[in-house]
Short mmCIF file of C-alpha atoms in Angstrom, two decimals:
data_model
loop_
_atom_site.label_atom_id
_atom_site.label_comp_id
_atom_site.label_asym_id
_atom_site.label_seq_id
_atom_site.Cartn_x
_atom_site.Cartn_y
_atom_site.Cartn_z
CA UNK A 1 -2.07 5.19 27.97
CA UNK A 2 -4.57 7.13 25.86
CA UNK A 3 -6.77 4.16 24.96
CA UNK A 4 -9.79 5.80 26.58
CA UNK A 5 -9.74 8.52 23.89
CA UNK A 6 -11.71 8.05 20.62
CA UNK A 7 -9.65 6.58 17.77
CA UNK A 8 -10.42 9.58 15.53
CA UNK A 9 -9.01 11.98 18.13
CA UNK A 10 -5.80 9.93 18.43
CA UNK A 11 -5.50 9.87 14.64
CA UNK A 12 -6.01 13.63 14.49
CA UNK A 13 -3.32 14.16 17.15
CA UNK A 14 -0.85 12.02 15.21
CA UNK A 15 -1.49 13.94 11.99
CA UNK A 16 -1.22 17.25 13.85
CA UNK A 17 2.18 16.31 15.31
CA UNK A 18 3.46 15.14 11.93
CA UNK A 19 2.38 18.42 10.27
CA UNK A 20 4.01 20.55 12.97
CA UNK A 21 7.24 18.51 13.13
CA UNK A 22 7.51 18.58 9.34
CA UNK A 23 6.80 22.31 9.09
CA UNK A 24 8.79 23.78 12.02
CA UNK A 25 12.28 23.50 10.43
CA UNK A 26 11.06 25.36 7.34
CA UNK A 27 9.26 28.02 9.38
CA UNK A 28 12.44 28.53 11.39
CA UNK A 29 14.51 28.78 8.19
CA UNK A 30 12.03 31.29 6.78
CA UNK A 31 12.24 33.38 9.97
CA UNK A 32 16.05 33.36 9.86
CA UNK A 33 15.98 34.50 6.22
CA UNK A 34 13.43 37.14 7.23
CA UNK A 35 15.81 38.31 9.98
CA UNK A 36 18.70 38.50 7.52
CA UNK A 37 16.57 40.56 5.13
CA UNK A 38 15.58 42.83 8.03
CA UNK A 39 19.21 43.56 8.85
CA UNK A 40 21.09 43.39 5.55
CA UNK A 41 18.56 44.34 2.86
CA UNK A 42 18.03 48.06 2.47
CA UNK A 43 15.47 49.84 0.24
CA UNK A 44 18.40 51.36 -1.67
CA UNK A 45 19.76 47.92 -2.53
CA UNK A 46 16.31 46.81 -3.66
CA UNK A 47 16.04 49.76 -6.03
CA UNK A 48 19.43 48.92 -7.55
CA UNK A 49 18.70 45.22 -8.05
CA UNK A 50 15.14 45.20 -9.40
CA UNK A 51 14.20 46.48 -12.86
CA UNK A 52 11.76 49.41 -13.06
CA UNK A 53 9.58 47.64 -15.63
CA UNK A 54 6.74 45.88 -13.76
CA UNK A 55 6.60 42.82 -16.03
CA UNK A 56 10.36 42.29 -15.75
CA UNK A 57 10.13 42.73 -11.98
CA UNK A 58 7.43 40.00 -11.87
CA UNK A 59 9.68 37.68 -13.90
CA UNK A 60 12.55 38.35 -11.48
CA UNK A 61 10.25 37.39 -8.61
CA UNK A 62 9.31 34.15 -10.41
CA UNK A 63 12.95 33.05 -10.69
CA UNK A 64 14.11 34.22 -7.25
CA UNK A 65 12.76 31.04 -5.69
CA UNK A 66 15.35 28.95 -7.49
CA UNK A 67 18.15 30.87 -5.76
CA UNK A 68 16.32 31.41 -2.43
CA UNK A 69 14.50 28.09 -1.97
CA UNK A 70 11.80 28.05 0.69
CA UNK A 71 8.99 25.72 1.64
CA UNK A 72 5.53 27.33 1.76
CA UNK A 73 5.64 26.83 5.56
CA UNK A 74 8.16 29.65 5.92
CA UNK A 75 7.47 31.80 2.87
CA UNK A 76 5.06 34.35 4.42
CA UNK A 77 7.61 35.92 6.84
CA UNK A 78 10.07 36.30 3.94
CA UNK A 79 7.48 37.93 1.66
CA UNK A 80 6.33 40.26 4.46
CA UNK A 81 9.90 41.37 5.04
CA UNK A 82 10.46 41.82 1.30
CA UNK A 83 7.49 44.20 1.09
CA UNK A 84 8.56 46.14 4.19
CA UNK A 85 12.00 46.58 2.65
CA UNK A 86 10.64 48.13 -0.53
CA UNK A 87 10.36 45.12 -2.83
CA UNK A 88 7.31 45.74 -5.07
CA UNK A 89 4.32 43.63 -4.04
CA UNK A 90 4.00 42.14 -7.54
CA UNK A 91 7.59 40.86 -7.29
CA UNK A 92 7.17 39.61 -3.71
CA UNK A 93 4.01 37.61 -4.47
CA UNK A 94 5.44 36.16 -7.68
CA UNK A 95 8.27 34.90 -5.47
CA UNK A 96 5.81 33.58 -2.86
CA UNK A 97 3.93 31.51 -5.44
CA UNK A 98 6.91 30.01 -7.27
CA UNK A 99 9.55 29.60 -4.54
CA UNK A 100 7.95 26.52 -2.89
CA UNK A 101 7.73 24.80 -6.31
CA UNK A 102 10.70 25.73 -8.51
CA UNK A 103 13.36 25.24 -5.84
CA UNK A 104 15.76 22.35 -6.60
CA UNK A 105 14.65 20.14 -3.69
CA UNK A 106 10.99 20.14 -4.77
CA UNK A 107 11.84 19.65 -8.45
CA UNK A 108 13.97 16.62 -7.59
CA UNK A 109 11.42 15.13 -5.17
CA UNK A 110 8.68 15.47 -7.81
CA UNK A 111 10.95 13.82 -10.39
CA UNK A 112 11.62 10.88 -8.02
CA UNK A 113 8.00 10.54 -6.84
CA UNK A 114 6.69 10.00 -10.37
CA UNK A 115 9.14 7.26 -11.31
CA UNK A 116 12.08 9.38 -12.48
CA UNK A 117 9.87 11.17 -14.99
CA UNK A 118 10.14 14.89 -15.78
CA UNK A 119 6.51 15.12 -16.96
CA UNK A 120 4.87 16.16 -13.69
CA UNK A 121 7.85 18.20 -12.50
CA UNK A 122 7.74 20.27 -15.72
CA UNK A 123 3.94 20.68 -15.63
CA UNK A 124 4.20 21.71 -11.99
CA UNK A 125 6.85 24.37 -12.70
CA UNK A 126 5.00 25.68 -15.75
CA UNK A 127 1.77 25.96 -13.75
CA UNK A 128 3.48 27.87 -10.96
CA UNK A 129 4.99 30.34 -13.45
CA UNK A 130 1.61 30.88 -15.09
CA UNK A 131 -0.14 31.52 -11.76
CA UNK A 132 2.68 33.83 -10.59
CA UNK A 133 2.51 35.87 -13.82
CA UNK A 134 -1.27 36.26 -13.54
CA UNK A 135 -1.19 37.16 -9.82
CA UNK A 136 1.80 39.47 -10.25
CA UNK A 137 0.10 41.27 -13.16
CA UNK A 138 -3.14 41.57 -11.19
CA UNK A 139 -1.32 43.11 -8.23
CA UNK A 140 0.78 45.39 -10.46
CA UNK A 141 -1.99 46.74 -12.68
CA UNK A 142 -5.41 46.11 -11.12
CA UNK A 143 -5.32 45.56 -7.35
CA UNK A 144 -6.22 48.60 -5.26
CA UNK A 145 -6.70 46.82 -1.94
CA UNK A 146 -4.06 47.44 0.77
CA UNK A 147 -2.03 44.29 1.35
CA UNK A 148 -0.02 44.54 4.58
CA UNK A 149 -1.84 45.08 7.84
CA UNK A 150 -0.75 48.07 9.91
CA UNK A 151 0.19 45.74 12.77
CA UNK A 152 2.44 43.75 10.45
CA UNK A 153 4.11 46.92 9.22
CA UNK A 154 4.83 48.02 12.77
CA UNK A 155 5.92 44.59 13.97
CA UNK A 156 9.37 44.27 15.41
CA UNK A 157 10.57 47.91 15.63
CA UNK A 158 12.19 47.30 18.98
CA UNK A 159 14.79 45.00 17.46
CA UNK A 160 16.14 47.01 14.54
CA UNK A 161 19.88 46.76 14.15
CA UNK A 162 21.61 49.73 15.72
CA UNK A 163 21.88 52.05 12.74
CA UNK A 164 22.36 55.07 15.00
CA UNK A 165 25.70 53.84 16.34
CA UNK A 166 28.87 55.05 14.69
CA UNK A 167 30.08 51.51 13.97
CA UNK A 168 28.00 48.41 13.51
CA UNK A 169 29.96 45.20 13.90
CA UNK A 170 29.20 42.01 12.02
CA UNK A 171 28.60 40.21 15.34
CA UNK A 172 25.94 42.77 16.34
CA UNK A 173 24.28 42.35 12.93
CA UNK A 174 24.18 38.56 13.34
CA UNK A 175 22.72 39.01 16.81
CA UNK A 176 20.02 41.31 15.35
CA UNK A 177 19.22 38.63 12.74
CA UNK A 178 18.76 36.01 15.48
CA UNK A 179 16.67 38.30 17.69
CA UNK A 180 14.37 39.17 14.80
CA UNK A 181 14.16 35.49 13.74
CA UNK A 182 13.16 34.41 17.27
CA UNK A 183 10.48 37.12 17.49
CA UNK A 184 9.17 36.17 14.04
CA UNK A 185 9.25 32.45 14.85
CA UNK A 186 7.13 32.72 17.99
CA UNK A 187 4.83 35.22 16.29
CA UNK A 188 4.32 32.99 13.23
CA UNK A 189 4.48 29.68 15.10
CA UNK A 190 1.13 30.11 16.84
CA UNK A 191 -0.57 30.43 13.45
CA UNK A 192 1.22 27.29 12.30
CA UNK A 193 -0.20 25.47 15.35
CA UNK A 194 -3.75 26.66 14.67
CA UNK A 195 -3.45 25.84 10.97
CA UNK A 196 -2.01 22.39 11.72
CA UNK A 197 -4.85 21.66 14.13
CA UNK A 198 -7.52 22.61 11.58
CA UNK A 199 -5.75 20.67 8.81
CA UNK A 200 -5.48 17.52 10.92
CA UNK A 201 -9.16 17.76 11.87
CA UNK A 202 -10.18 18.12 8.23
CA UNK A 203 -8.07 15.10 7.23
CA UNK A 204 -9.81 12.93 9.82
CA UNK A 205 -13.38 14.23 9.67
CA UNK A 206 -13.72 15.36 6.02
CA UNK A 207 -15.92 12.79 4.21
CA UNK A 208 -13.38 11.65 1.63
CA UNK A 209 -15.55 8.73 0.50
CA UNK A 210 -18.15 11.23 -0.69
CA UNK A 211 -15.50 13.33 -2.41
CA UNK A 212 -14.17 10.29 -4.28
CA UNK A 213 -17.62 9.80 -5.83
CA UNK A 214 -17.19 13.16 -7.58
CA UNK A 215 -14.09 12.12 -9.52
CA UNK A 216 -15.96 10.79 -12.56
CA UNK A 217 -16.05 14.29 -14.06
CA UNK A 218 -12.68 15.92 -14.82
CA UNK A 219 -13.67 19.37 -13.55
CA UNK A 220 -15.14 18.11 -10.29
CA UNK A 221 -12.11 15.84 -9.81
CA UNK A 222 -9.84 18.90 -10.14
CA UNK A 223 -11.94 20.81 -7.60
CA UNK A 224 -11.82 17.84 -5.21
CA UNK A 225 -8.03 17.80 -5.47
CA UNK A 226 -7.89 21.52 -4.70
CA UNK A 227 -9.85 20.85 -1.51
CA UNK A 228 -7.59 17.90 -0.64
CA UNK A 229 -4.43 19.95 -1.26
CA UNK A 230 -5.80 22.72 0.96
CA UNK A 231 -6.96 20.42 3.76
CA UNK A 232 -3.95 18.06 3.82
CA UNK A 233 -1.52 21.01 4.08
CA UNK A 234 1.53 18.99 3.07
CA UNK A 235 4.99 20.49 2.69
CA UNK A 236 5.96 20.92 -0.96
CA UNK A 237 9.00 18.70 -0.42
CA UNK A 238 6.72 15.74 0.36
CA UNK A 239 3.39 16.30 -1.42
CA UNK A 240 4.56 14.82 -4.75
CA UNK A 241 4.72 11.34 -3.17
CA UNK A 242 1.09 11.67 -2.01
CA UNK A 243 0.12 12.97 -5.45
CA UNK A 244 1.81 10.01 -7.13
CA UNK A 245 -0.11 7.57 -4.92
CA UNK A 246 -3.40 9.16 -6.03
CA UNK A 247 -2.56 9.25 -9.75
CA UNK A 248 -4.29 5.98 -10.69
CA UNK A 249 -7.46 7.07 -8.88
CA UNK A 250 -7.77 10.65 -10.11
CA UNK A 251 -5.80 10.89 -13.37
CA UNK A 252 -3.26 13.41 -14.65
CA UNK A 253 -5.23 16.68 -14.66
CA UNK A 254 -6.43 16.62 -11.03
CA UNK A 255 -2.97 15.59 -9.80
CA UNK A 256 -1.41 18.56 -11.63
CA UNK A 257 -3.93 20.81 -9.85
CA UNK A 258 -2.96 19.18 -6.53
CA UNK A 259 0.77 19.73 -7.14
CA UNK A 260 0.42 23.37 -8.20
CA UNK A 261 -2.25 24.53 -5.74
CA UNK A 262 -1.00 22.85 -2.55
CA UNK A 263 2.24 24.83 -2.11
CA UNK A 264 0.40 28.10 -2.86
CA UNK A 265 -2.64 27.76 -0.60
CA UNK A 266 -3.06 25.51 2.42
CA UNK A 267 -4.47 25.93 5.90
CA UNK A 268 -1.25 26.66 7.80
CA UNK A 269 -0.12 29.07 5.07
CA UNK A 270 -3.53 30.78 5.13
CA UNK A 271 -3.32 31.33 8.89
CA UNK A 272 0.09 32.99 8.49
CA UNK A 273 -1.22 35.16 5.65
CA UNK A 274 -4.20 36.14 7.80
CA UNK A 275 -1.76 37.46 10.38
CA UNK A 276 0.13 39.69 7.92
CA UNK A 277 -2.26 40.53 5.05
CA UNK A 278 -5.72 42.08 4.80
CA UNK A 279 -8.58 39.57 4.65
CA UNK A 280 -10.20 41.09 1.55
CA UNK A 281 -6.92 40.84 -0.35
CA UNK A 282 -6.41 37.21 0.77
CA UNK A 283 -9.91 36.24 -0.41
CA UNK A 284 -9.35 37.75 -3.85
CA UNK A 285 -5.85 36.26 -4.05
CA UNK A 286 -7.04 32.72 -3.25
CA UNK A 287 -10.04 33.01 -5.60
CA UNK A 288 -7.82 34.09 -8.49
CA UNK A 289 -5.23 31.38 -7.77
CA UNK A 290 -8.01 28.76 -7.67
CA UNK A 291 -9.43 29.86 -11.03
CA UNK A 292 -6.05 29.96 -12.78
CA UNK A 293 -4.94 26.58 -11.38
CA UNK A 294 -8.27 24.98 -12.34
CA UNK A 295 -8.11 26.28 -15.92
CA UNK A 296 -4.46 25.28 -16.26
CA UNK A 297 -5.04 21.77 -14.91
CA UNK A 298 -8.13 21.31 -17.08
CA UNK A 299 -6.44 22.23 -20.36
CA UNK A 300 -2.89 21.00 -19.69
#
């Protein structure tokens, strides 16, 4: 039916559909969690739960992902809602960087992908903790750039749960969760579509044969894998199988970089961050993540 179209365009369309179909369930889950946080999480509860010490709060953020597992496809709405509800930014971003990696599904899939070996799963978790600690500390002690956009802070005020009523029923709270999740889903979904389109185009038209020629040097091989992780934009539940297939070609260090960097920074995730966070902050965040992941993968 579409034989008149160029093969590369058909290939790009197939990859685009696979990215979107794979990502949508996780984006929807993230939006539902975001809606639940909007309704049930209050700033007072946050203050009670989190320690006042910044370093301890960062550590709490690192481990939250194990109990609130989320793919990177749906993590940005959750983090945005965390910040709006009073969770410190250093805790929220530590959660954002570790949650797509240390959750049980990803740990198990990485274990299976590399022949029932814990080696890459452990290196992946350790790398994510290291990056989260560095980023969390940077945000807590050094960053002076505003993070949330004004538009993001004002998003969704028309669907707050009815706090002014004398009695709020559980059914009305659930309805508020769903209304907020739907708003968030359609708001975030367009950025997923744009990100998926760019990622699929890069997979088809990026000159991978040229990039493979750069793998002789360990450092350049690591940088190539960072670009591949960014451009392929795989879900963290599935990227370990791709990484395992590239192991014999690239070696251990670049694959570790691929496994750690991919769930933290990819095209669809970047588009969602661009919607909620200031561009200057995003640039510094990605630059710092890239440096830490590169150093970790080089010396691991």
